[in-house]
Tab-separated table of C-alpha atoms in Angstrom:
chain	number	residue	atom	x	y	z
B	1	UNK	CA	0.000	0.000	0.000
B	2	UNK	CA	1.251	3.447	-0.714
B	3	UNK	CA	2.003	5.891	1.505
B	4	UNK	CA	1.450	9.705	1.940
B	5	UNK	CA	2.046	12.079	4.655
B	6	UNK	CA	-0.712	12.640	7.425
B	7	UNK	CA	-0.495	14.457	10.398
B	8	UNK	CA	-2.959	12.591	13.446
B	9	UNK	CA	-5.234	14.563	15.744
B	10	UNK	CA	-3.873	13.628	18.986
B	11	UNK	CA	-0.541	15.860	17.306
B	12	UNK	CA	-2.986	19.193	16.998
B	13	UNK	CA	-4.168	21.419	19.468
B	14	UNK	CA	-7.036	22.705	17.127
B	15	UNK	CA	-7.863	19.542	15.142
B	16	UNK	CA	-10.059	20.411	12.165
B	17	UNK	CA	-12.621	17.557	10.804
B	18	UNK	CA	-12.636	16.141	7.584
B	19	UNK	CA	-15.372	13.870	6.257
B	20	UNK	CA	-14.293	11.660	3.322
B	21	UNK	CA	-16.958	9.662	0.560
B	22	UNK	CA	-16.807	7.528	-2.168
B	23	UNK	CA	-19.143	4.726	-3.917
B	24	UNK	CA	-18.444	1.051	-3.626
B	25	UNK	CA	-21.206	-1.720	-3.528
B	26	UNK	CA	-23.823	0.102	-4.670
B	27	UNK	CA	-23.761	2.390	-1.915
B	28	UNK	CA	-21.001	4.722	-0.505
B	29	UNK	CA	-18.372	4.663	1.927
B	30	UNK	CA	-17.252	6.947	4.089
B	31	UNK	CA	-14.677	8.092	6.701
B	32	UNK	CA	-14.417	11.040	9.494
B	33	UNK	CA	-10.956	12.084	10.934
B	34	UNK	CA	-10.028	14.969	12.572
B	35	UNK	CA	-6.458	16.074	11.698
B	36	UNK	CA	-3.954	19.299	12.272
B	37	UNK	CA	-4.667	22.193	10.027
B	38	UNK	CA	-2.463	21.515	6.527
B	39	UNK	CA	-3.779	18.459	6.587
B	40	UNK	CA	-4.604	17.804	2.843
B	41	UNK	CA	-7.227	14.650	2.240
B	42	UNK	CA	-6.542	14.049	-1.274
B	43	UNK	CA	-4.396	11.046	-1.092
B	44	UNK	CA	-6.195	9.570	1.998
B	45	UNK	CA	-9.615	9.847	-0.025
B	46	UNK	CA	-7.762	8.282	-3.185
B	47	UNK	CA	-6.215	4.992	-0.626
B	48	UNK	CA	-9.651	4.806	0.693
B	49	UNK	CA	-10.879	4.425	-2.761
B	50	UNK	CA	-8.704	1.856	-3.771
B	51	UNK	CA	-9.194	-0.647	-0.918
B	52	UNK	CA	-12.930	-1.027	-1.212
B	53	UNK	CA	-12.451	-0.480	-5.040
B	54	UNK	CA	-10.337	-3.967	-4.831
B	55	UNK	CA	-12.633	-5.474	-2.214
B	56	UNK	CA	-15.232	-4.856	-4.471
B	57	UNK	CA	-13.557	-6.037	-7.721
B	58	UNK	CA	-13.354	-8.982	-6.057
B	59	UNK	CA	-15.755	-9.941	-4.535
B	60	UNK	CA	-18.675	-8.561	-6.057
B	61	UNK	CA	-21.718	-10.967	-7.238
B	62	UNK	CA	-22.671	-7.928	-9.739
B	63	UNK	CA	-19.360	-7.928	-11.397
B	64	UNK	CA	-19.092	-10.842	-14.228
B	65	UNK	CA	-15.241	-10.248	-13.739
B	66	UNK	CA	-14.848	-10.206	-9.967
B	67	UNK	CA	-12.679	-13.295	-8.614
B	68	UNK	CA	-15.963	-14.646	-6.797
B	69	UNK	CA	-17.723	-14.767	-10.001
B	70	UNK	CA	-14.735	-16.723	-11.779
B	71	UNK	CA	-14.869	-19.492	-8.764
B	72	UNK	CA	-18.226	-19.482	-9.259
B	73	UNK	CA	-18.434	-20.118	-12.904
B	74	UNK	CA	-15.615	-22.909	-12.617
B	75	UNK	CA	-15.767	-26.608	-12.536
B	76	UNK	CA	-16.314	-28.694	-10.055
B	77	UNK	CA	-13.140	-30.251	-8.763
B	78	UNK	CA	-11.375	-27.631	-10.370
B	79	UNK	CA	-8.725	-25.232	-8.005
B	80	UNK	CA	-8.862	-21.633	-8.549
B	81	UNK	CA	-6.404	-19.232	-7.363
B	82	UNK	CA	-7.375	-16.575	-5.040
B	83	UNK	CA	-6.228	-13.400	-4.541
B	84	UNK	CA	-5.496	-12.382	-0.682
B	85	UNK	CA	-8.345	-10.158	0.593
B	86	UNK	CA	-10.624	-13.051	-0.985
B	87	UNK	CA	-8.912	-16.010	0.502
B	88	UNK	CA	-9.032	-14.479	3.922
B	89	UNK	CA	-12.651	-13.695	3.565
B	90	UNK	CA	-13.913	-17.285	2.166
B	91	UNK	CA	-11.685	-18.661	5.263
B	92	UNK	CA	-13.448	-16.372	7.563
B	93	UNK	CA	-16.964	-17.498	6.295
B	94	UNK	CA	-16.647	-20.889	6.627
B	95	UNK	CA	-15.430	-20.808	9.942
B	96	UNK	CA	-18.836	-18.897	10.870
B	97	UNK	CA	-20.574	-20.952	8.790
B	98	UNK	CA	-19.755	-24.070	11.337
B	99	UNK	CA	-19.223	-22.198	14.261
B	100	UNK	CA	-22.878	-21.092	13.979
B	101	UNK	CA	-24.549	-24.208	12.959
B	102	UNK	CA	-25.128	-23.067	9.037
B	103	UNK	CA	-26.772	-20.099	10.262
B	104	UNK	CA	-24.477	-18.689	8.165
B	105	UNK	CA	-23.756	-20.142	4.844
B	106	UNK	CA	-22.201	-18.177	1.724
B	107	UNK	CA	-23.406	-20.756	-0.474
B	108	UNK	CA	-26.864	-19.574	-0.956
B	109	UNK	CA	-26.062	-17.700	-4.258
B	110	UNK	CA	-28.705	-19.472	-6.380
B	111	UNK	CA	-31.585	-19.354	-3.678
B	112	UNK	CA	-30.989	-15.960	-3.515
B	113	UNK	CA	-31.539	-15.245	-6.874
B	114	UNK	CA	-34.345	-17.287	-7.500
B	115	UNK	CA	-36.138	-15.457	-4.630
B	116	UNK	CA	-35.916	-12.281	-6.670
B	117	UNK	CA	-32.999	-11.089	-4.899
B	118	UNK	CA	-29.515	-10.574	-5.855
B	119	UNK	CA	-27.411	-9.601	-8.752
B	120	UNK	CA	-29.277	-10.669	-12.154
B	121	UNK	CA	-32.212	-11.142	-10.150
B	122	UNK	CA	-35.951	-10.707	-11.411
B	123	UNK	CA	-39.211	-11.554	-10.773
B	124	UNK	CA	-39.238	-14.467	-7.484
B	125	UNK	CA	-39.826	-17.603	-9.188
B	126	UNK	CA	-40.821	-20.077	-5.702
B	127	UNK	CA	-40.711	-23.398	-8.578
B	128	UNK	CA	-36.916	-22.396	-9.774
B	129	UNK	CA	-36.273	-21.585	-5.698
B	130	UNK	CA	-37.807	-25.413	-4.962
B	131	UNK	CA	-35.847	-26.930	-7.734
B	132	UNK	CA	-32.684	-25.342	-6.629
B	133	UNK	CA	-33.312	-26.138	-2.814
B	134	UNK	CA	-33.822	-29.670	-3.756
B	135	UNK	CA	-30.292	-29.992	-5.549
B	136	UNK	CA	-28.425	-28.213	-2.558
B	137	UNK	CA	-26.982	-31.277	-0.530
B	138	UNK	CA	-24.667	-29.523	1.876
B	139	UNK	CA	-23.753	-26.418	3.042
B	140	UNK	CA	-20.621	-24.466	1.721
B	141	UNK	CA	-17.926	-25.513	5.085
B	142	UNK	CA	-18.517	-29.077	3.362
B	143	UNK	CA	-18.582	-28.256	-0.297
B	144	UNK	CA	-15.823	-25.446	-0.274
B	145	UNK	CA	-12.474	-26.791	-0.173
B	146	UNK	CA	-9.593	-23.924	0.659
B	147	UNK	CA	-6.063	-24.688	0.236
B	148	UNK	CA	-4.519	-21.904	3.062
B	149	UNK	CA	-1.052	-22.496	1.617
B	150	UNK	CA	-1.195	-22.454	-1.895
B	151	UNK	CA	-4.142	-19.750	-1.614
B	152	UNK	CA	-6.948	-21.404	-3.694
B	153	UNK	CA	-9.903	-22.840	-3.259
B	154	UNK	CA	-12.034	-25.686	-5.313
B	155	UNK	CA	-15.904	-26.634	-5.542
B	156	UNK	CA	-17.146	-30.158	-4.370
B	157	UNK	CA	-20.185	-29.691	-5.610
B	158	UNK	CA	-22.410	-27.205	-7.920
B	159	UNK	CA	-22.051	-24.422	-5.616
B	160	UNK	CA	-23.006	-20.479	-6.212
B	161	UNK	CA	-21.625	-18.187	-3.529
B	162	UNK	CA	-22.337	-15.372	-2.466
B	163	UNK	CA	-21.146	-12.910	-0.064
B	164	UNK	CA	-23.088	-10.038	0.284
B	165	UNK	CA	-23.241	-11.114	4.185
B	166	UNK	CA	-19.765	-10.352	5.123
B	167	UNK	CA	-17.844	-8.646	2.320
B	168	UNK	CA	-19.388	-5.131	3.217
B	169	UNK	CA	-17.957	-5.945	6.858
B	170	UNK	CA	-14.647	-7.000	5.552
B	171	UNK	CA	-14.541	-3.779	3.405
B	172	UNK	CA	-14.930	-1.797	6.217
B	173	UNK	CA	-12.117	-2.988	7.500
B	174	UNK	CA	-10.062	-2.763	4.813
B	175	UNK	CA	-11.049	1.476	4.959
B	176	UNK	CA	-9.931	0.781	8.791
B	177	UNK	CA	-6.524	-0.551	7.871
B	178	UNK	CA	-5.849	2.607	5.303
B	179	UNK	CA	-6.551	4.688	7.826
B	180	UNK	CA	-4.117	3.116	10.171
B	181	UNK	CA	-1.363	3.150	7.737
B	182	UNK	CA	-1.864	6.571	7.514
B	183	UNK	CA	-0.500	7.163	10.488
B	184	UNK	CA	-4.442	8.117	12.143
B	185	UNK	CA	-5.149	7.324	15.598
B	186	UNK	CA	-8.946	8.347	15.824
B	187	UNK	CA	-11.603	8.117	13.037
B	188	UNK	CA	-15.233	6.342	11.992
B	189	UNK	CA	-15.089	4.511	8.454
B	190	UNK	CA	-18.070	2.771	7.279
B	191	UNK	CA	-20.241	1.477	4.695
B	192	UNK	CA	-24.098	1.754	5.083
B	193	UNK	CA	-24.689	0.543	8.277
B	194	UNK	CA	-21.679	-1.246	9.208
B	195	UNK	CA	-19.103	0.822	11.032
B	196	UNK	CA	-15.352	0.990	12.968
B	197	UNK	CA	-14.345	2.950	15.146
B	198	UNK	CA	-10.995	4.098	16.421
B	199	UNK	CA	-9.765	6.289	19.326
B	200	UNK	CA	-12.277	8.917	20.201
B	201	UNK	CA	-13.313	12.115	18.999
B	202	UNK	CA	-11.599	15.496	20.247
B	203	UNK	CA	-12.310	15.689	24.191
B	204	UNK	CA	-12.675	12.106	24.693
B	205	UNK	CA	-16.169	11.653	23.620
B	206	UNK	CA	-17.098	8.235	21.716
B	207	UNK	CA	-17.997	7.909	17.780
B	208	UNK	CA	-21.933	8.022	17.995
B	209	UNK	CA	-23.553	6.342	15.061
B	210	UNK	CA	-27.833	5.926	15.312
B	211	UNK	CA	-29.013	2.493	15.972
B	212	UNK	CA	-32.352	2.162	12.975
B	213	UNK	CA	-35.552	1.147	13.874
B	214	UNK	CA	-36.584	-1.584	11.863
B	215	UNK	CA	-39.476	0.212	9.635
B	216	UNK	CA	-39.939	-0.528	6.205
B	217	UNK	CA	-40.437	2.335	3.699
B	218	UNK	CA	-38.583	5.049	5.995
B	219	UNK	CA	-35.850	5.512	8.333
B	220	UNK	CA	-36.196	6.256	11.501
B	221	UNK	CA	-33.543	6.063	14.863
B	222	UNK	CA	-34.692	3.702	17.441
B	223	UNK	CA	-30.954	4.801	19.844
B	224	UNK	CA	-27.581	5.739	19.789
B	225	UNK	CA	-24.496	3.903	20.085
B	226	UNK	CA	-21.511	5.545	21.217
B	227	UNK	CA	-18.304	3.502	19.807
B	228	UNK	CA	-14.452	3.685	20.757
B	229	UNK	CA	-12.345	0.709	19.573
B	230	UNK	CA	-15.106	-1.159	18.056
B	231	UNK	CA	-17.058	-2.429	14.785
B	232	UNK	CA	-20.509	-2.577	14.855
B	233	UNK	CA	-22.891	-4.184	11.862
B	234	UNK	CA	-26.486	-4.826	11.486
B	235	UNK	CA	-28.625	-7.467	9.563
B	236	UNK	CA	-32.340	-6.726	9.185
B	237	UNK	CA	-35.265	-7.729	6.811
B	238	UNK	CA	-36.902	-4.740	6.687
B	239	UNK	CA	-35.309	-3.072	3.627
B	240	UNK	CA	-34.894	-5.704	0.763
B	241	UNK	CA	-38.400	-7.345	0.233
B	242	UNK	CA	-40.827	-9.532	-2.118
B	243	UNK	CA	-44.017	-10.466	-1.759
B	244	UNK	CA	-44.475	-13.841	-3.311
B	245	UNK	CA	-48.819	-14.968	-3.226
B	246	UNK	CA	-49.178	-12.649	-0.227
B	247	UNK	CA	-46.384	-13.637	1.816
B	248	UNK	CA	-43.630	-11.244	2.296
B	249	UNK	CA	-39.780	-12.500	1.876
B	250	UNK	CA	-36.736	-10.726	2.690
B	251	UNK	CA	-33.257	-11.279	0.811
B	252	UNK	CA	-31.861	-13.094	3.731
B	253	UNK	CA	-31.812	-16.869	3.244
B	254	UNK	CA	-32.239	-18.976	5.914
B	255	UNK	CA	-29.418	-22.002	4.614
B	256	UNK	CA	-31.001	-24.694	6.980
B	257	UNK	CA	-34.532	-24.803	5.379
B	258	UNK	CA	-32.988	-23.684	1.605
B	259	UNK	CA	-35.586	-20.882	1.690
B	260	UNK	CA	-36.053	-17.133	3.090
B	261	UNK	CA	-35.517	-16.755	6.811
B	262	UNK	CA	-38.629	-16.720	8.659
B	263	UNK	CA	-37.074	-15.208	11.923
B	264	UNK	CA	-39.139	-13.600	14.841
B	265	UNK	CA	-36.113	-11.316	14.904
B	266	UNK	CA	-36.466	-8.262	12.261
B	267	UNK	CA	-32.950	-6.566	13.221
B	268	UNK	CA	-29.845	-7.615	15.174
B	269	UNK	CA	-26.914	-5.822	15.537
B	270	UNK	CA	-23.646	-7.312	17.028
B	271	UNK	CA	-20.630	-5.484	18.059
B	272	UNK	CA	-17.237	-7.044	17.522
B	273	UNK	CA	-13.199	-6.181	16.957
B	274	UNK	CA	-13.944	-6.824	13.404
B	275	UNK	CA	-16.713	-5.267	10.801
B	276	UNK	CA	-15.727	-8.191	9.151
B	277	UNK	CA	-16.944	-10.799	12.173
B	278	UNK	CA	-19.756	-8.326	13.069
B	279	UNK	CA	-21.438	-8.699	10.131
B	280	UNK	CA	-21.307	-12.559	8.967
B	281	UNK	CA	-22.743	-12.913	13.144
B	282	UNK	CA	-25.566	-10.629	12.718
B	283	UNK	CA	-26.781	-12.322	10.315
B	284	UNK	CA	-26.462	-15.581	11.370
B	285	UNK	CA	-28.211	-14.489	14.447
B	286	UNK	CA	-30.904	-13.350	12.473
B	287	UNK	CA	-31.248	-16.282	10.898
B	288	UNK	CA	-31.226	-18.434	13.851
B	289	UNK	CA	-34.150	-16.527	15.624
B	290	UNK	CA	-34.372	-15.253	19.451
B	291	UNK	CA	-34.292	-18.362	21.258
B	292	UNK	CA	-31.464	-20.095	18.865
B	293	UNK	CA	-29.659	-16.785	18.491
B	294	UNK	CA	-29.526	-16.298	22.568
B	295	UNK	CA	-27.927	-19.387	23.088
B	296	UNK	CA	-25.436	-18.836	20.111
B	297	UNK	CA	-24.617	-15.256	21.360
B	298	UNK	CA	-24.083	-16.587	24.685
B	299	UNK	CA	-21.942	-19.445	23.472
B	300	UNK	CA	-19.773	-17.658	21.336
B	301	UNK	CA	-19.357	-14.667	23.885
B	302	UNK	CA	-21.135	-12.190	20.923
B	303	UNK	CA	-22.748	-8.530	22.082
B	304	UNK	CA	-25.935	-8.384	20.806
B	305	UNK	CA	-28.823	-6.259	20.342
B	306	UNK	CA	-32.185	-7.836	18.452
B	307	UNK	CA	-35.059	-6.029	18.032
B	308	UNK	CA	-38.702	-7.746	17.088
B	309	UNK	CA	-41.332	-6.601	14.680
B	310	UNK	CA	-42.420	-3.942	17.005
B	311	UNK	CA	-39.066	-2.409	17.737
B	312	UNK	CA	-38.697	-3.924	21.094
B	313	UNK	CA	-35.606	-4.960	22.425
B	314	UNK	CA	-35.687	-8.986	22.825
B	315	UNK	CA	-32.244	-10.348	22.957
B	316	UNK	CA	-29.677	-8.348	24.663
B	317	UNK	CA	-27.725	-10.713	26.763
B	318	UNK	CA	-25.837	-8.935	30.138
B	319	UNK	CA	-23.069	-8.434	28.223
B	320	UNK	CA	-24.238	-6.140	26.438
B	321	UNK	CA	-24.026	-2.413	27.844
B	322	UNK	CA	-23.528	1.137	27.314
B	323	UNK	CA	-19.710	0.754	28.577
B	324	UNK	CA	-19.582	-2.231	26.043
B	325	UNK	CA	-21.544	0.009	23.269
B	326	UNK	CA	-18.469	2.453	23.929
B	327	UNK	CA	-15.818	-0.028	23.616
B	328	UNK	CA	-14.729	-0.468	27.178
B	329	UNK	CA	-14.808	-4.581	27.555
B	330	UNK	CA	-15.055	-6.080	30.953
């Protein structure tokens, strides 16, 4: 990664704030520093640019050239080779994947797109969905061979991934690990909804970001959440919907029953070192529903905050605090 020169806030008296943007997975990214006076943004904005620009190119189920889409189009049995960013991030999902019981499964490409979701998608076609969910015999941990060593990866079955469930995380990251390089000590990068925080703003005071109420249509804040050494992501089903003969569907795909999830949660939110690990976990709580999702929270030791159809607050296990929500971990 290149460098350039940057002067960090916690070096200024009178730090001055700068707020940085740019598109990247069909939304935009952006980043919040506060630096001395001189300091000029123009090669930080460009660096941030690049990193989700490559997460993107590579990961991207939109892109017909993005290194997911060229695993995804080759043969079974045949090894591809992966570039880094993309390794780490298949390695990462199919650890959740297990660890949460298939919860969480990035092979779930086709179901999403016959559901009407997706890149290519169109109209939800529940017959092409069936067919589909009848040929998937095993989640992507046991079809999705990586080779850590050799940095590759190879399909045991017909398998379509997708990983619109963690690569927004993981690109946050990457926007976290320019930053660092850059020499800054305190700053918010984020895309959407899915945030990480570093340091705290001048005086002390924590990042706050607004917590969403789950409300389709509009957006409205339901809380804030003050952050300070700390990602934060949220998975919902209250933004991307169908209705399919009177039943309403959201994108999410619930890899278990090789259909949408049907979850009495509508919103969860999980806080976690990584954007990356925050958001594959919220929405494999999701998935997994209040009483399944509770014992997976408290089993893997995750800080979460689930929300029901009416807004209310049903899984927030003790861990889970306003001195956690600021990043100070007991």
């Amino acid at each position: 990664m290149s460098s350039f020169p940057v002067t960090a806030s916690d070096r200024s008296e009178t730090p001055l704030r700068h707020a940085l943007s740019g598109p990247t997975m069909g939304s935009r990214w952006t980043a919040v520093v506060h630096a001395a006076a001189g300091f000029e943004p123009a090669g930080l904005q460009a660096a941030l640019q690049a990193a989700v620009d490559r997460v993107d190119g590579q990961m991207s189920s939109w892109k017909p050239g993005s290194d997911l889409n060229r695993l995804n189009a080759a043969p079974v049995g045949q090894w591809i080779d992966l570039p880094a960013e993309l390794a780490t991030v298949l390695d990462a999902a199919l650890a959740i994947g297990a660890a949460s019981g298939g919860a969480f499964d990035i092979g779930v490409g086709d179901l999403v797109t016959a559901w009407g979701f997706g890149a290519g998608a169109g109209a939800p076609d529940p017959a092409a969905a069936a067919a589909v969910a009848r040929r998937r015999n095993s989640a992507a941990p046991q079809t999705l061979e990586l080779d850590r060593v050799n940095r590759r990866a190879r399909k045991h079955v017909a398998l379509r991934l997708d990983l619109s469930g963690i690569a927004k995380g993981f690109g946050v990251d990457e926007l976290g690990r320019v930053m660092a390089a850059a020499g800054l000590r305190s700053w918010l990068v984020g895309i959407d909804g899915e945030m990480l925080a570093r340091g705290t703003k001048p005086g002390g005071r924590p990042w706050a970001i607004a917590h969403e109420r789950p409300c389709e249509g509009h957006r409205a804040i339901a809380g804030i959440l003050e952050l300070a050494d700390c990602a934060v992501a949220t998975s919902g089903d209250y933004r991307h919907v169908r209705e399919v003969d009177g039943r309403r569907i959201s994108h999410t795909m619930d890899p278990r029953r090789n259909a949408p999830a049907a979850s009495d949660l509508t919103s969860v939110t999980v806080l976690a070192e990584t954007c990356m690990a925050a958001d594959a976990w919220a929405t494999a709580v999701l998935v997994a529903g209040a009483a399944a999702g509770r014992e997976l929270a408290d089993r893997r030791g995750l800080r979460v905050l689930a929300l029901d159809r009416d807004g209310e607050m049903v899984l927030s296990p003790q861990r889970w605090s306003r001195r956690d929500a600021a990043g100070e971990h007991p």
